[in-house]
Short mmCIF file of C-alpha atoms and ligand atoms in Angstrom, two decimals:
data_model
loop_
_atom_site.label_atom_id
_atom_site.label_comp_id
_atom_site.label_asym_id
_atom_site.label_seq_id
_atom_site.Cartn_x
_atom_site.Cartn_y
_atom_site.Cartn_z
CA UNK A 1 70.88 -36.05 -22.62
CA UNK A 2 68.72 -32.92 -21.43
CA UNK A 3 65.20 -31.94 -21.84
CA UNK A 4 65.63 -30.23 -25.50
CA UNK A 5 68.23 -33.01 -27.11
CA UNK A 6 65.20 -35.24 -26.02
CA UNK A 7 62.81 -33.42 -27.84
CA UNK A 8 64.25 -33.05 -30.72
CA UNK A 9 65.84 -37.06 -30.94
CA UNK A 10 61.23 -37.69 -31.36
CA UNK A 11 61.42 -35.23 -34.45
CA UNK A 12 64.48 -35.66 -36.07
CA UNK A 13 66.27 -39.53 -36.84
CA UNK A 14 69.71 -40.00 -37.03
CA UNK A 15 69.87 -37.97 -40.52
CA UNK A 16 68.17 -34.92 -39.73
CA UNK A 17 64.95 -35.83 -41.53
CA UNK A 18 61.08 -34.64 -39.88
CA UNK A 19 60.34 -38.52 -38.28
CA UNK A 20 56.92 -36.27 -36.09
CA UNK A 21 55.87 -32.74 -36.36
CA UNK A 22 54.74 -32.14 -32.40
CA UNK A 23 56.67 -28.97 -31.99
CA UNK A 24 58.57 -25.67 -33.95
CA UNK A 25 60.85 -24.50 -31.09
CA UNK A 26 64.52 -26.03 -31.57
CA UNK A 27 64.14 -27.30 -35.62
CA UNK A 28 66.89 -25.98 -37.87
CA UNK A 29 65.73 -22.93 -39.81
CA UNK A 30 67.22 -24.73 -43.02
CA UNK A 31 64.65 -27.89 -42.06
CA UNK A 32 61.26 -24.53 -42.18
CA UNK A 33 63.12 -23.47 -44.92
CA UNK A 34 62.26 -26.45 -46.65
CA UNK A 35 59.14 -26.86 -45.94
CA UNK A 36 58.87 -23.68 -46.85
CA UNK A 37 59.88 -24.74 -49.86
CA UNK A 38 58.39 -27.71 -50.34
CA UNK A 39 54.73 -25.98 -49.53
CA UNK A 40 55.63 -22.82 -52.57
CA UNK A 41 55.96 -25.66 -54.77
CA UNK A 42 52.33 -27.76 -53.85
CA UNK A 43 51.59 -24.48 -53.34
CA UNK A 44 51.45 -23.92 -57.58
CA UNK A 45 50.40 -27.19 -58.47
CA UNK A 46 47.28 -27.02 -57.16
CA UNK A 47 47.14 -24.14 -58.44
CA UNK A 48 47.29 -25.89 -61.98
CA UNK A 49 46.29 -28.91 -63.33
CA UNK A 50 47.41 -31.14 -61.43
CA UNK A 51 46.12 -31.80 -58.24
CA UNK A 52 46.45 -34.37 -57.18
CA UNK A 53 50.15 -36.50 -56.74
CA UNK A 54 50.99 -40.07 -55.76
CA UNK A 55 53.17 -39.25 -53.10
CA UNK A 56 50.77 -41.06 -50.29
CA UNK A 57 49.82 -43.62 -52.33
CA UNK A 58 49.04 -47.08 -50.14
CA UNK A 59 49.68 -45.16 -46.95
CA UNK A 60 47.15 -44.70 -44.61
CA UNK A 61 46.35 -41.40 -42.40
CA UNK A 62 44.88 -40.88 -39.14
CA UNK A 63 42.87 -37.91 -38.37
CA UNK A 64 42.38 -38.43 -34.15
CA UNK A 65 40.43 -34.97 -32.44
CA UNK A 66 39.73 -34.69 -29.65
CA UNK A 67 39.31 -31.09 -30.22
CA UNK A 68 36.69 -28.85 -32.08
CA UNK A 69 38.31 -28.06 -35.66
CA UNK A 70 37.00 -26.40 -38.50
CA UNK A 71 39.88 -25.06 -40.54
CA UNK A 72 42.86 -27.93 -39.60
CA UNK A 73 40.97 -30.76 -39.81
CA UNK A 74 39.48 -30.09 -43.16
CA UNK A 75 43.15 -29.39 -44.65
CA UNK A 76 44.89 -32.17 -43.17
CA UNK A 77 41.91 -33.87 -44.75
CA UNK A 78 41.75 -32.62 -48.32
CA UNK A 79 45.69 -32.54 -47.82
CA UNK A 80 46.49 -35.80 -47.99
CA UNK A 81 43.82 -36.63 -50.87
CA UNK A 82 45.72 -34.92 -52.50
CA UNK A 83 48.60 -37.25 -51.98
CA UNK A 84 46.55 -39.73 -52.12
CA UNK A 85 46.42 -41.54 -48.78
CA UNK A 86 43.84 -42.72 -47.89
CA UNK A 87 42.40 -41.11 -44.93
CA UNK A 88 39.97 -42.01 -41.46
CA UNK A 89 38.75 -39.27 -39.49
CA UNK A 90 37.78 -41.42 -36.19
CA UNK A 91 34.69 -39.62 -34.92
CA UNK A 92 35.92 -39.15 -31.47
CA UNK A 93 32.84 -38.16 -29.17
CA UNK A 94 31.37 -41.07 -31.06
CA UNK A 95 34.79 -43.76 -30.28
CA UNK A 96 35.37 -45.71 -26.89
CA UNK A 97 36.56 -42.32 -25.47
CA UNK A 98 33.80 -41.76 -24.48
CA UNK A 99 33.68 -45.24 -23.17
CA UNK A 100 36.87 -44.20 -20.77
CA UNK A 101 39.55 -46.41 -23.70
CA UNK A 102 42.73 -44.61 -23.40
CA UNK A 103 45.51 -42.83 -25.23
CA UNK A 104 47.60 -45.47 -25.45
CA UNK A 105 45.16 -48.23 -25.96
CA UNK A 106 43.39 -45.91 -29.03
CA UNK A 107 46.84 -45.57 -30.66
CA UNK A 108 47.51 -49.43 -30.71
CA UNK A 109 44.18 -50.34 -31.52
CA UNK A 110 44.22 -47.97 -34.50
CA UNK A 111 48.10 -49.22 -34.81
CA UNK A 112 46.92 -52.26 -35.99
CA UNK A 113 44.61 -51.46 -38.79
CA UNK A 114 48.42 -50.28 -40.20
CA UNK A 115 47.89 -46.24 -39.91
CA UNK A 116 50.83 -44.64 -41.27
CA UNK A 117 50.67 -41.33 -39.36
CA UNK A 118 48.32 -39.44 -37.11
CA UNK A 119 47.10 -35.99 -36.33
CA UNK A 120 46.39 -35.33 -33.75
CA UNK A 121 44.72 -32.98 -31.68
CA UNK A 122 44.41 -32.90 -27.99
CA UNK A 123 42.69 -30.83 -24.87
CA UNK A 124 45.63 -31.94 -22.84
CA UNK A 125 49.62 -29.95 -23.95
CA UNK A 126 52.13 -33.11 -24.70
CA UNK A 127 49.60 -35.74 -25.98
CA UNK A 128 51.47 -35.37 -28.75
CA UNK A 129 53.91 -36.31 -27.55
CA UNK A 130 53.05 -38.61 -25.64
CA UNK A 131 51.99 -40.23 -28.89
CA UNK A 132 55.59 -40.10 -30.73
CA UNK A 133 56.87 -41.91 -27.43
CA UNK A 134 54.32 -44.68 -27.80
CA UNK A 135 54.05 -45.53 -31.67
CA UNK A 136 55.27 -48.25 -34.00
CA UNK A 137 58.66 -47.37 -34.98
CA UNK A 138 57.50 -46.43 -38.69
CA UNK A 139 54.42 -44.75 -37.74
CA UNK A 140 54.50 -40.78 -37.19
CA UNK A 141 52.60 -38.72 -35.02
CA UNK A 142 51.84 -35.28 -36.76
CA UNK A 143 50.28 -32.23 -33.92
CA UNK A 144 47.55 -30.26 -34.39
CA UNK A 145 46.72 -28.34 -31.33
CA UNK A 146 47.91 -29.58 -27.98
CA UNK A 147 46.54 -27.86 -25.46
CA UNK A 148 48.29 -24.15 -24.84
CA UNK A 149 52.06 -25.95 -26.23
CA UNK A 150 51.72 -25.99 -30.34
CA UNK A 151 50.37 -25.97 -33.23
CA UNK A 152 53.44 -26.20 -35.21
CA UNK A 153 51.66 -26.58 -38.75
CA UNK A 154 49.78 -23.24 -38.61
CA UNK A 155 53.00 -21.52 -36.88
CA UNK A 156 54.75 -22.54 -40.47
CA UNK A 157 52.02 -22.13 -42.98
CA UNK A 158 52.18 -18.05 -40.97
CA UNK A 159 55.43 -18.30 -41.71
CA UNK A 160 54.84 -19.17 -45.26
CA UNK A 161 52.41 -16.26 -45.61
CA UNK A 162 54.00 -13.86 -44.20
CA UNK A 163 57.56 -15.05 -46.27
CA UNK A 164 55.04 -14.72 -49.88
CA UNK A 165 53.30 -11.38 -48.98
CA UNK A 166 56.33 -9.91 -47.74
CA UNK A 167 59.54 -11.60 -49.11
CA UNK A 168 58.56 -14.02 -52.20
CA UNK A 169 58.44 -17.50 -53.08
CA UNK A 170 62.54 -19.20 -52.61
CA UNK A 171 65.27 -19.04 -50.73
CA UNK A 172 66.24 -14.94 -51.33
CA UNK A 173 62.19 -13.94 -50.25
CA UNK A 174 63.19 -15.70 -46.07
CA UNK A 175 64.80 -12.90 -46.20
CA UNK A 176 62.31 -10.90 -45.74
CA UNK A 177 61.88 -11.86 -41.63
CA UNK A 178 65.34 -10.22 -40.92
CA UNK A 179 63.58 -6.40 -41.69
CA UNK A 180 60.49 -7.33 -40.00
CA UNK A 181 58.52 -6.24 -37.10
CA UNK A 182 55.50 -8.31 -36.31
CA UNK A 183 52.60 -8.10 -33.62
CA UNK A 184 51.11 -10.85 -31.55
CA UNK A 185 48.17 -9.30 -30.54
CA UNK A 186 45.08 -10.95 -28.08
CA UNK A 187 44.80 -13.83 -25.96
CA UNK A 188 48.30 -15.41 -26.38
CA UNK A 189 48.58 -16.45 -22.35
CA UNK A 190 46.35 -19.86 -23.82
CA UNK A 191 47.89 -19.53 -27.67
CA UNK A 192 49.24 -22.62 -28.47
CA UNK A 193 49.01 -20.11 -32.50
CA UNK A 194 51.06 -18.57 -30.09
CA UNK A 195 53.91 -20.13 -29.38
CA UNK A 196 54.55 -22.00 -32.40
CA UNK A 197 54.15 -18.38 -34.19
CA UNK A 198 56.67 -16.88 -31.61
CA UNK A 199 59.20 -20.24 -32.32
CA UNK A 200 58.95 -20.09 -36.44
CA UNK A 201 59.32 -16.48 -36.58
CA UNK A 202 62.29 -16.49 -33.50
CA UNK A 203 64.29 -19.58 -36.17
CA UNK A 204 63.82 -17.98 -39.62
CA UNK A 205 65.49 -14.63 -37.39
CA UNK A 206 61.94 -11.68 -37.70
CA UNK A 207 63.65 -8.79 -36.41
CA UNK A 208 61.12 -7.94 -33.07
CA UNK A 209 58.71 -10.04 -31.99
CA UNK A 210 56.13 -7.96 -29.58
CA UNK A 211 53.66 -9.67 -28.34
CA UNK A 212 50.42 -6.62 -27.34
CA UNK A 213 47.26 -7.93 -23.94
CA UNK A 214 46.21 -6.83 -20.77
CA UNK A 215 48.73 -8.30 -17.99
CA UNK A 216 46.19 -11.12 -17.22
CA UNK A 217 45.86 -12.25 -20.99
CA UNK A 218 50.34 -12.74 -20.71
CA UNK A 219 51.74 -15.82 -20.04
CA UNK A 220 54.64 -14.52 -16.88
CA UNK A 221 58.18 -14.72 -18.16
CA UNK A 222 56.93 -14.14 -22.10
CA UNK A 223 59.92 -12.40 -22.89
CA UNK A 224 62.71 -15.04 -21.88
CA UNK A 225 61.26 -16.10 -25.39
CA UNK A 226 62.86 -12.77 -27.13
CA UNK A 227 59.90 -11.31 -27.57
CA UNK A 228 58.97 -7.71 -25.61
CA UNK A 229 55.97 -7.13 -23.85
CA UNK A 230 53.19 -4.53 -24.65
CA UNK A 231 50.25 -3.73 -22.78
CA UNK A 232 48.78 -0.47 -24.74
CA UNK A 233 47.57 -1.68 -28.26
CA UNK A 234 48.34 1.94 -29.72
CA UNK A 235 52.17 2.07 -28.93
CA UNK A 236 51.97 -2.19 -29.10
CA UNK A 237 50.93 -1.38 -33.40
CA UNK A 238 53.20 1.71 -33.99
CA UNK A 239 55.85 0.41 -36.80
CA UNK A 240 55.48 -2.44 -37.15
CA UNK A 241 54.25 -4.68 -40.32
CA UNK A 242 52.45 -7.78 -39.34
CA UNK A 243 49.58 -7.78 -37.32
CA UNK A 244 48.54 -11.00 -35.98
CA UNK A 245 45.44 -11.99 -34.09
CA UNK A 246 44.45 -14.39 -31.42
CA UNK A 247 40.71 -15.57 -30.65
CA UNK A 248 40.21 -15.18 -26.91
CA UNK A 249 40.44 -18.78 -25.58
CA UNK A 250 37.16 -19.19 -23.61
CA UNK A 251 37.54 -23.18 -23.82
CA UNK A 252 40.77 -22.58 -21.52
CA UNK A 253 39.60 -20.06 -18.88
CA UNK A 254 39.34 -21.08 -15.96
CA UNK A 255 39.32 -18.56 -13.91
CA UNK A 256 37.88 -13.95 -14.70
CA UNK A 257 40.50 -12.93 -17.04
CA UNK A 258 38.82 -10.72 -18.24
CA UNK A 259 36.99 -7.64 -17.49
CA UNK A 260 34.31 -8.46 -20.79
CA UNK A 261 34.44 -9.11 -24.59
CA UNK A 262 32.85 -5.76 -25.10
CA UNK A 263 35.77 -3.07 -23.24
CA UNK A 264 38.86 -5.97 -24.90
CA UNK A 265 36.91 -4.67 -28.60
CA UNK A 266 37.17 -1.28 -27.16
CA UNK A 267 40.83 -1.39 -26.45
CA UNK A 268 42.89 -4.50 -28.15
CA UNK A 269 39.83 -4.51 -30.82
CA UNK A 270 41.96 -4.19 -34.38
CA UNK A 271 38.78 -2.32 -35.68
CA UNK A 272 39.33 -0.05 -39.26
CA UNK A 273 40.65 3.11 -37.63
CA UNK A 274 43.20 1.82 -36.22
CA UNK A 275 44.12 0.12 -38.73
CA UNK A 276 44.50 3.55 -40.50
CA UNK A 277 46.21 4.48 -38.49
CA UNK A 278 49.34 1.78 -39.56
CA UNK A 279 51.39 1.58 -42.17
CA UNK A 280 49.43 1.03 -45.39
CA UNK A 281 51.72 -1.94 -45.74
CA UNK A 282 50.88 -3.62 -43.32
CA UNK A 283 49.51 -6.99 -43.56
CA UNK A 284 46.38 -8.50 -40.55
CA UNK A 285 46.43 -12.12 -40.09
CA UNK A 286 44.38 -14.40 -37.27
CA UNK A 287 44.29 -18.28 -37.02
CA UNK A 288 40.15 -18.55 -37.01
CA UNK A 289 37.93 -18.71 -35.97
CA UNK A 290 37.12 -15.56 -35.65
CA UNK A 291 35.24 -13.89 -33.22
CA UNK A 292 33.79 -9.98 -35.01
CA UNK A 293 33.70 -7.30 -32.58
CA UNK A 294 35.82 -8.84 -30.20
CA UNK A 295 39.90 -8.98 -31.42
CA UNK A 296 38.76 -7.80 -34.80
CA UNK A 297 36.08 -6.07 -36.43
CA UNK A 298 34.15 -7.49 -39.74
CA UNK A 299 35.09 -5.13 -42.37
CA UNK A 300 38.74 -5.72 -41.12
CA UNK A 301 38.31 -9.29 -40.94
CA UNK A 302 38.18 -9.74 -44.81
CA UNK A 303 39.01 -5.92 -45.77
CA UNK A 304 41.64 -5.08 -48.46
CA UNK A 305 44.63 -5.78 -45.83
CA UNK A 306 43.49 -9.43 -44.52
CA UNK A 307 44.76 -12.38 -45.19
CA UNK A 308 43.09 -14.31 -43.85
CA UNK A 309 41.55 -16.72 -46.14
CA UNK A 310 44.78 -16.75 -47.59
CA UNK A 311 46.49 -18.16 -44.45
CA UNK A 312 43.53 -21.56 -44.88
CA UNK A 313 44.05 -21.90 -47.88
CA UNK A 314 48.43 -21.70 -48.22
CA UNK A 315 47.47 -24.68 -44.70
CA UNK A 316 46.72 -27.50 -47.80
CA UNK A 317 49.94 -27.42 -49.64
CA UNK A 318 52.10 -26.80 -45.64
CA UNK A 319 50.44 -30.14 -44.86
CA UNK A 320 51.33 -31.35 -47.75
CA UNK A 321 54.42 -30.42 -47.95
CA UNK A 322 54.79 -31.76 -43.60
CA UNK A 323 53.26 -35.19 -44.96
CA UNK A 324 55.41 -35.56 -48.14
CA UNK A 325 58.59 -34.57 -46.05
CA UNK A 326 58.10 -37.77 -43.58
CA UNK A 327 56.72 -40.10 -45.40
CA UNK A 328 56.39 -40.14 -49.03
CA UNK A 329 58.49 -38.07 -52.15
CA UNK A 330 59.32 -34.49 -51.76
CA UNK A 331 57.72 -32.13 -54.33
CA UNK A 332 58.75 -32.39 -57.69
CA UNK A 333 59.46 -28.67 -58.30
CA UNK A 334 60.60 -27.72 -54.69
CA UNK A 335 64.16 -26.79 -54.66
CA UNK A 336 66.42 -29.44 -53.04
CA UNK A 337 68.26 -28.60 -49.77
CA UNK A 338 71.79 -28.99 -48.59
CA UNK A 339 70.23 -31.56 -45.44
CA UNK A 340 69.31 -34.31 -47.77
N1 LIG B 1 42.82 -23.13 -34.62
C1 LIG B 1 43.66 -21.96 -33.32
C2 LIG B 1 43.50 -23.15 -32.52
O1 LIG B 1 43.42 -24.40 -32.48
C3 LIG B 1 43.05 -20.62 -32.47
C4 LIG B 1 41.90 -21.03 -31.86
O2 LIG B 1 41.28 -21.34 -31.89
O3 LIG B 1 41.40 -19.58 -31.13
O4 LIG B 1 44.84 -23.15 -31.77
#
């Protein structure tokens, strides 16, 4: 079995159903669309009277965040709670990992408490795969961001947001990707979000994907992922439908990747003036946290074309969809797709 096949056999069971979610790379289009459809049903329920479901009743979900998080950790917790799971948040700084316990021993210790699912964020690329390889049968691992490798639920919620605003809900809405030009702007080099977005956008057949950044923030060979590289913001944004901004990941920068945040803003920051020159229907996204005055001007972040807060709220429905597809029952009103 080659490396990509091995990866998929870890994520999918013999019937092609999701066992763990580690990366979007190589996942079948049908499966991605199933997540988006189920998320639609959860989003509808969350906006209605019946916010709580029992798909994960009696199940235990453990959030294990070795790196800081605001949106991802809280929306995973909310998603699991809405599905009636028992949720435990391990305070990593106060746990035995700070005394030198290995990841493997932490996993085995928490498994002994009959955990059903771990949501893990770690600074090392590959940490979630390591957990999935060593997890007991039936224990699911969800990658909430590993180093610069992948952030698959962020990728899914970004696809959900694009479909919602550019195509509408449901199967036919998914055709919208074939008509879209999407630009990912900023620190692509260190961004796990960029990688998951690119994989997801490609699987759904996006017409054109661009990455825009100074040469020092573009990983070598990224063209092999099927994207076009631009080092000039004005040219790169010409004709785009979706702009996905990225934060400068200072915590992952070992050397000098940039002249300064001020110069980055001057050359690559999305300002009101720059936005005004784009298609009027172009939308602005950002996974957060935002650095105002660096990659985005404050007025743009909360302006009428920004979907940043909608992305946060879609994160709950998307994470409910993934968790219930792996551990529980699908959303009651979700349409059935052929794979299930
Ligand atoms: N929240 C996202 C992540 O964890 C993006 C970021 O931190 O800039 O990757």
